[in-house]
mmCIF file with all atom_site columns, C-alpha atoms in Angstrom:
data_model
loop_
_atom_site.group_PDB
_atom_site.id
_atom_site.type_symbol
_atom_site.label_atom_id
_atom_site.label_alt_id
_atom_site.label_comp_id
_atom_site.label_asym_id
_atom_site.label_entity_id
_atom_site.label_seq_id
_atom_site.pdbx_PDB_ins_code
_atom_site.Cartn_x
_atom_site.Cartn_y
_atom_site.Cartn_z
_atom_site.occupancy
_atom_site.B_iso_or_equiv
_atom_site.pdbx_formal_charge
_atom_site.auth_seq_id
_atom_site.auth_comp_id
_atom_site.auth_asym_id
_atom_site.auth_atom_id
_atom_site.pdbx_PDB_model_num
ATOM 1  C CA . MET A 1 1  ? 58.403 49.664 44.194 1.00 0.00 ? 138 MET A CA 1
ATOM 2  C CA . LYS A 1 2  ? 55.794 51.734 42.436 1.00 0.00 ? 139 LYS A CA 1
ATOM 3  C CA . HIS A 1 3  ? 56.690 50.496 38.942 1.00 0.00 ? 140 HIS A CA 1
ATOM 4  C CA . GLU A 1 4  ? 55.238 47.068 39.678 1.00 0.00 ? 141 GLU A CA 1
ATOM 5  C CA . THR A 1 5  ? 51.686 48.442 39.659 1.00 0.00 ? 142 THR A CA 1
ATOM 6  C CA . ILE A 1 6  ? 51.637 50.445 36.433 1.00 0.00 ? 143 ILE A CA 1
ATOM 7  C CA . SER A 1 7  ? 48.424 50.092 34.476 1.00 0.00 ? 144 SER A CA 1
ATOM 8  C CA . GLU A 1 8  ? 48.244 50.691 30.748 1.00 0.00 ? 145 GLU A CA 1
ATOM 9  C CA . SER A 1 9  ? 45.270 53.034 30.994 1.00 0.00 ? 146 SER A CA 1
ATOM 10 C CA . LYS A 1 10 ? 47.229 55.566 33.044 1.00 0.00 ? 147 LYS A CA 1
ATOM 11 C CA . MET A 1 11 ? 50.725 54.853 31.760 1.00 0.00 ? 148 MET A CA 1
ATOM 12 C CA . SER A 1 12 ? 51.921 58.447 31.525 1.00 0.00 ? 149 SER A CA 1
ATOM 13 C CA . ARG A 1 13 ? 50.741 59.356 35.020 1.00 0.00 ? 150 ARG A CA 1
ATOM 14 C CA . SER A 1 14 ? 52.275 56.177 36.407 1.00 0.00 ? 151 SER A CA 1
ATOM 15 C CA . VAL A 1 15 ? 55.644 56.874 34.798 1.00 0.00 ? 152 VAL A CA 1
ATOM 16 C CA . MET A 1 16 ? 55.531 60.493 35.936 1.00 0.00 ? 153 MET A CA 1
ATOM 17 C CA . GLY A 1 17 ? 54.758 59.279 39.449 1.00 0.00 ? 154 GLY A CA 1
ATOM 18 C CA . LEU A 1 18 ? 57.972 57.279 39.699 1.00 0.00 ? 155 LEU A CA 1
ATOM 19 C CA . ASP A 1 19 ? 60.744 58.755 41.805 1.00 0.00 ? 156 ASP A CA 1
ATOM 20 C CA . ASP A 1 20 ? 63.913 59.627 39.895 1.00 0.00 ? 157 ASP A CA 1
ATOM 21 C CA . GLY A 1 21 ? 65.692 56.631 41.401 1.00 0.00 ? 158 GLY A CA 1
ATOM 22 C CA . GLU A 1 22 ? 62.942 54.289 40.207 1.00 0.00 ? 159 GLU A CA 1
ATOM 23 C CA . ILE A 1 23 ? 63.149 55.172 36.504 1.00 0.00 ? 160 ILE A CA 1
ATOM 24 C CA . ALA A 1 24 ? 66.183 53.035 35.617 1.00 0.00 ? 161 ALA A CA 1
ATOM 25 C CA . PRO A 1 25 ? 64.928 49.945 37.508 1.00 0.00 ? 162 PRO A CA 1
ATOM 26 C CA . PHE A 1 26 ? 61.524 50.386 35.831 1.00 0.00 ? 163 PHE A CA 1
ATOM 27 C CA . VAL A 1 27 ? 63.077 50.498 32.356 1.00 0.00 ? 164 VAL A CA 1
ATOM 28 C CA . ARG A 1 28 ? 65.322 47.501 33.142 1.00 0.00 ? 165 ARG A CA 1
ATOM 29 C CA . LYS A 1 29 ? 62.283 45.569 34.398 1.00 0.00 ? 166 LYS A CA 1
ATOM 30 C CA . CYS A 1 30 ? 60.326 46.407 31.237 1.00 0.00 ? 167 CYS A CA 1
ATOM 31 C CA . VAL A 1 31 ? 63.223 45.321 29.022 1.00 0.00 ? 168 VAL A CA 1
ATOM 32 C CA . LYS A 1 32 ? 63.623 42.085 30.967 1.00 0.00 ? 169 LYS A CA 1
ATOM 33 C CA . GLU A 1 33 ? 59.889 41.350 30.777 1.00 0.00 ? 170 GLU A CA 1
ATOM 34 C CA . ARG A 1 34 ? 59.703 42.482 27.138 1.00 0.00 ? 171 ARG A CA 1
ATOM 35 C CA . SER A 1 35 ? 57.023 45.018 27.989 1.00 0.00 ? 172 SER A CA 1
ATOM 36 C CA . LEU A 1 36 ? 58.859 48.233 27.101 1.00 0.00 ? 173 LEU A CA 1
ATOM 37 C CA . SER A 1 37 ? 57.304 48.333 23.633 1.00 0.00 ? 174 SER A CA 1
ATOM 38 C CA . ARG A 1 38 ? 53.829 48.145 25.222 1.00 0.00 ? 175 ARG A CA 1
ATOM 39 C CA . VAL A 1 39 ? 54.719 51.059 27.503 1.00 0.00 ? 176 VAL A CA 1
ATOM 40 C CA . VAL A 1 40 ? 56.103 53.148 24.630 1.00 0.00 ? 177 VAL A CA 1
ATOM 41 C CA . THR A 1 41 ? 53.153 52.251 22.374 1.00 0.00 ? 178 THR A CA 1
ATOM 42 C CA . SER A 1 42 ? 50.697 53.397 25.022 1.00 0.00 ? 179 SER A CA 1
ATOM 43 C CA . LEU A 1 43 ? 52.560 56.652 25.531 1.00 0.00 ? 180 LEU A CA 1
ATOM 44 C CA . ASN A 1 44 ? 52.876 57.228 21.779 1.00 0.00 ? 181 ASN A CA 1
ATOM 45 C CA . ASN A 1 45 ? 49.137 56.697 21.332 1.00 0.00 ? 182 ASN A CA 1
ATOM 46 C CA . ASP A 1 46 ? 48.460 59.324 23.991 1.00 0.00 ? 183 ASP A CA 1
ATOM 47 C CA . LEU A 1 47 ? 51.000 61.626 22.368 1.00 0.00 ? 184 LEU A CA 1
ATOM 48 C CA . LEU A 1 48 ? 49.424 61.271 18.931 1.00 0.00 ? 185 LEU A CA 1
ATOM 49 C CA . PHE A 1 49 ? 45.730 60.934 19.675 1.00 0.00 ? 186 PHE A CA 1
ATOM 50 C CA . GLY A 1 50 ? 45.106 62.162 23.217 1.00 0.00 ? 187 GLY A CA 1
ATOM 51 C CA . THR A 1 51 ? 43.790 65.413 24.566 1.00 0.00 ? 188 THR A CA 1
ATOM 52 C CA . GLN A 1 52 ? 46.250 68.229 25.095 1.00 0.00 ? 189 GLN A CA 1
ATOM 53 C CA . THR A 1 53 ? 46.763 67.144 28.709 1.00 0.00 ? 190 THR A CA 1
ATOM 54 C CA . GLU A 1 54 ? 47.296 63.513 27.675 1.00 0.00 ? 191 GLU A CA 1
ATOM 55 C CA . ARG A 1 55 ? 49.794 64.609 25.012 1.00 0.00 ? 192 ARG A CA 1
ATOM 56 C CA . ASP A 1 56 ? 51.698 66.754 27.496 1.00 0.00 ? 193 ASP A CA 1
ATOM 57 C CA . ASP A 1 57 ? 51.778 63.955 30.079 1.00 0.00 ? 194 ASP A CA 1
ATOM 58 C CA . ALA A 1 58 ? 52.898 61.394 27.494 1.00 0.00 ? 195 ALA A CA 1
ATOM 59 C CA . ARG A 1 59 ? 55.692 63.686 26.309 1.00 0.00 ? 196 ARG A CA 1
ATOM 60 C CA . ILE A 1 60 ? 56.976 64.081 29.872 1.00 0.00 ? 197 ILE A CA 1
ATOM 61 C CA . ALA A 1 61 ? 56.710 60.343 30.544 1.00 0.00 ? 198 ALA A CA 1
ATOM 62 C CA . LEU A 1 62 ? 58.614 59.472 27.372 1.00 0.00 ? 199 LEU A CA 1
ATOM 63 C CA . GLN A 1 63 ? 61.330 61.942 28.313 1.00 0.00 ? 200 GLN A CA 1
ATOM 64 C CA . ARG A 1 64 ? 61.584 60.424 31.797 1.00 0.00 ? 201 ARG A CA 1
ATOM 65 C CA . ILE A 1 65 ? 62.229 56.941 30.388 1.00 0.00 ? 202 ILE A CA 1
ATOM 66 C CA . GLY A 1 66 ? 64.926 58.173 28.031 1.00 0.00 ? 203 GLY A CA 1
ATOM 67 C CA . PHE A 1 67 ? 63.235 59.367 24.872 1.00 0.00 ? 204 PHE A CA 1
ATOM 68 C CA . SER A 1 68 ? 64.491 62.924 25.235 1.00 0.00 ? 205 SER A CA 1
ATOM 69 C CA . ASP A 1 69 ? 64.145 64.086 21.625 1.00 0.00 ? 206 ASP A CA 1
ATOM 70 C CA . ILE A 1 70 ? 60.358 64.105 21.808 1.00 0.00 ? 207 ILE A CA 1
#
């Protein structure tokens, strides 16, 4: 599965690159491995401090993993 190769430096693009059916397994894997906070922190940093493109990508990625109020 694609979600096993996600790198922190391109977190938003990696999350956006997941197929719809891979989102839930990715989130479950992150919860199990206790890495979801690292994923969300990376995306939040892009959302707060990134370029406009990075902010847009981070917003979409956060929405895809279930943070829809962003």
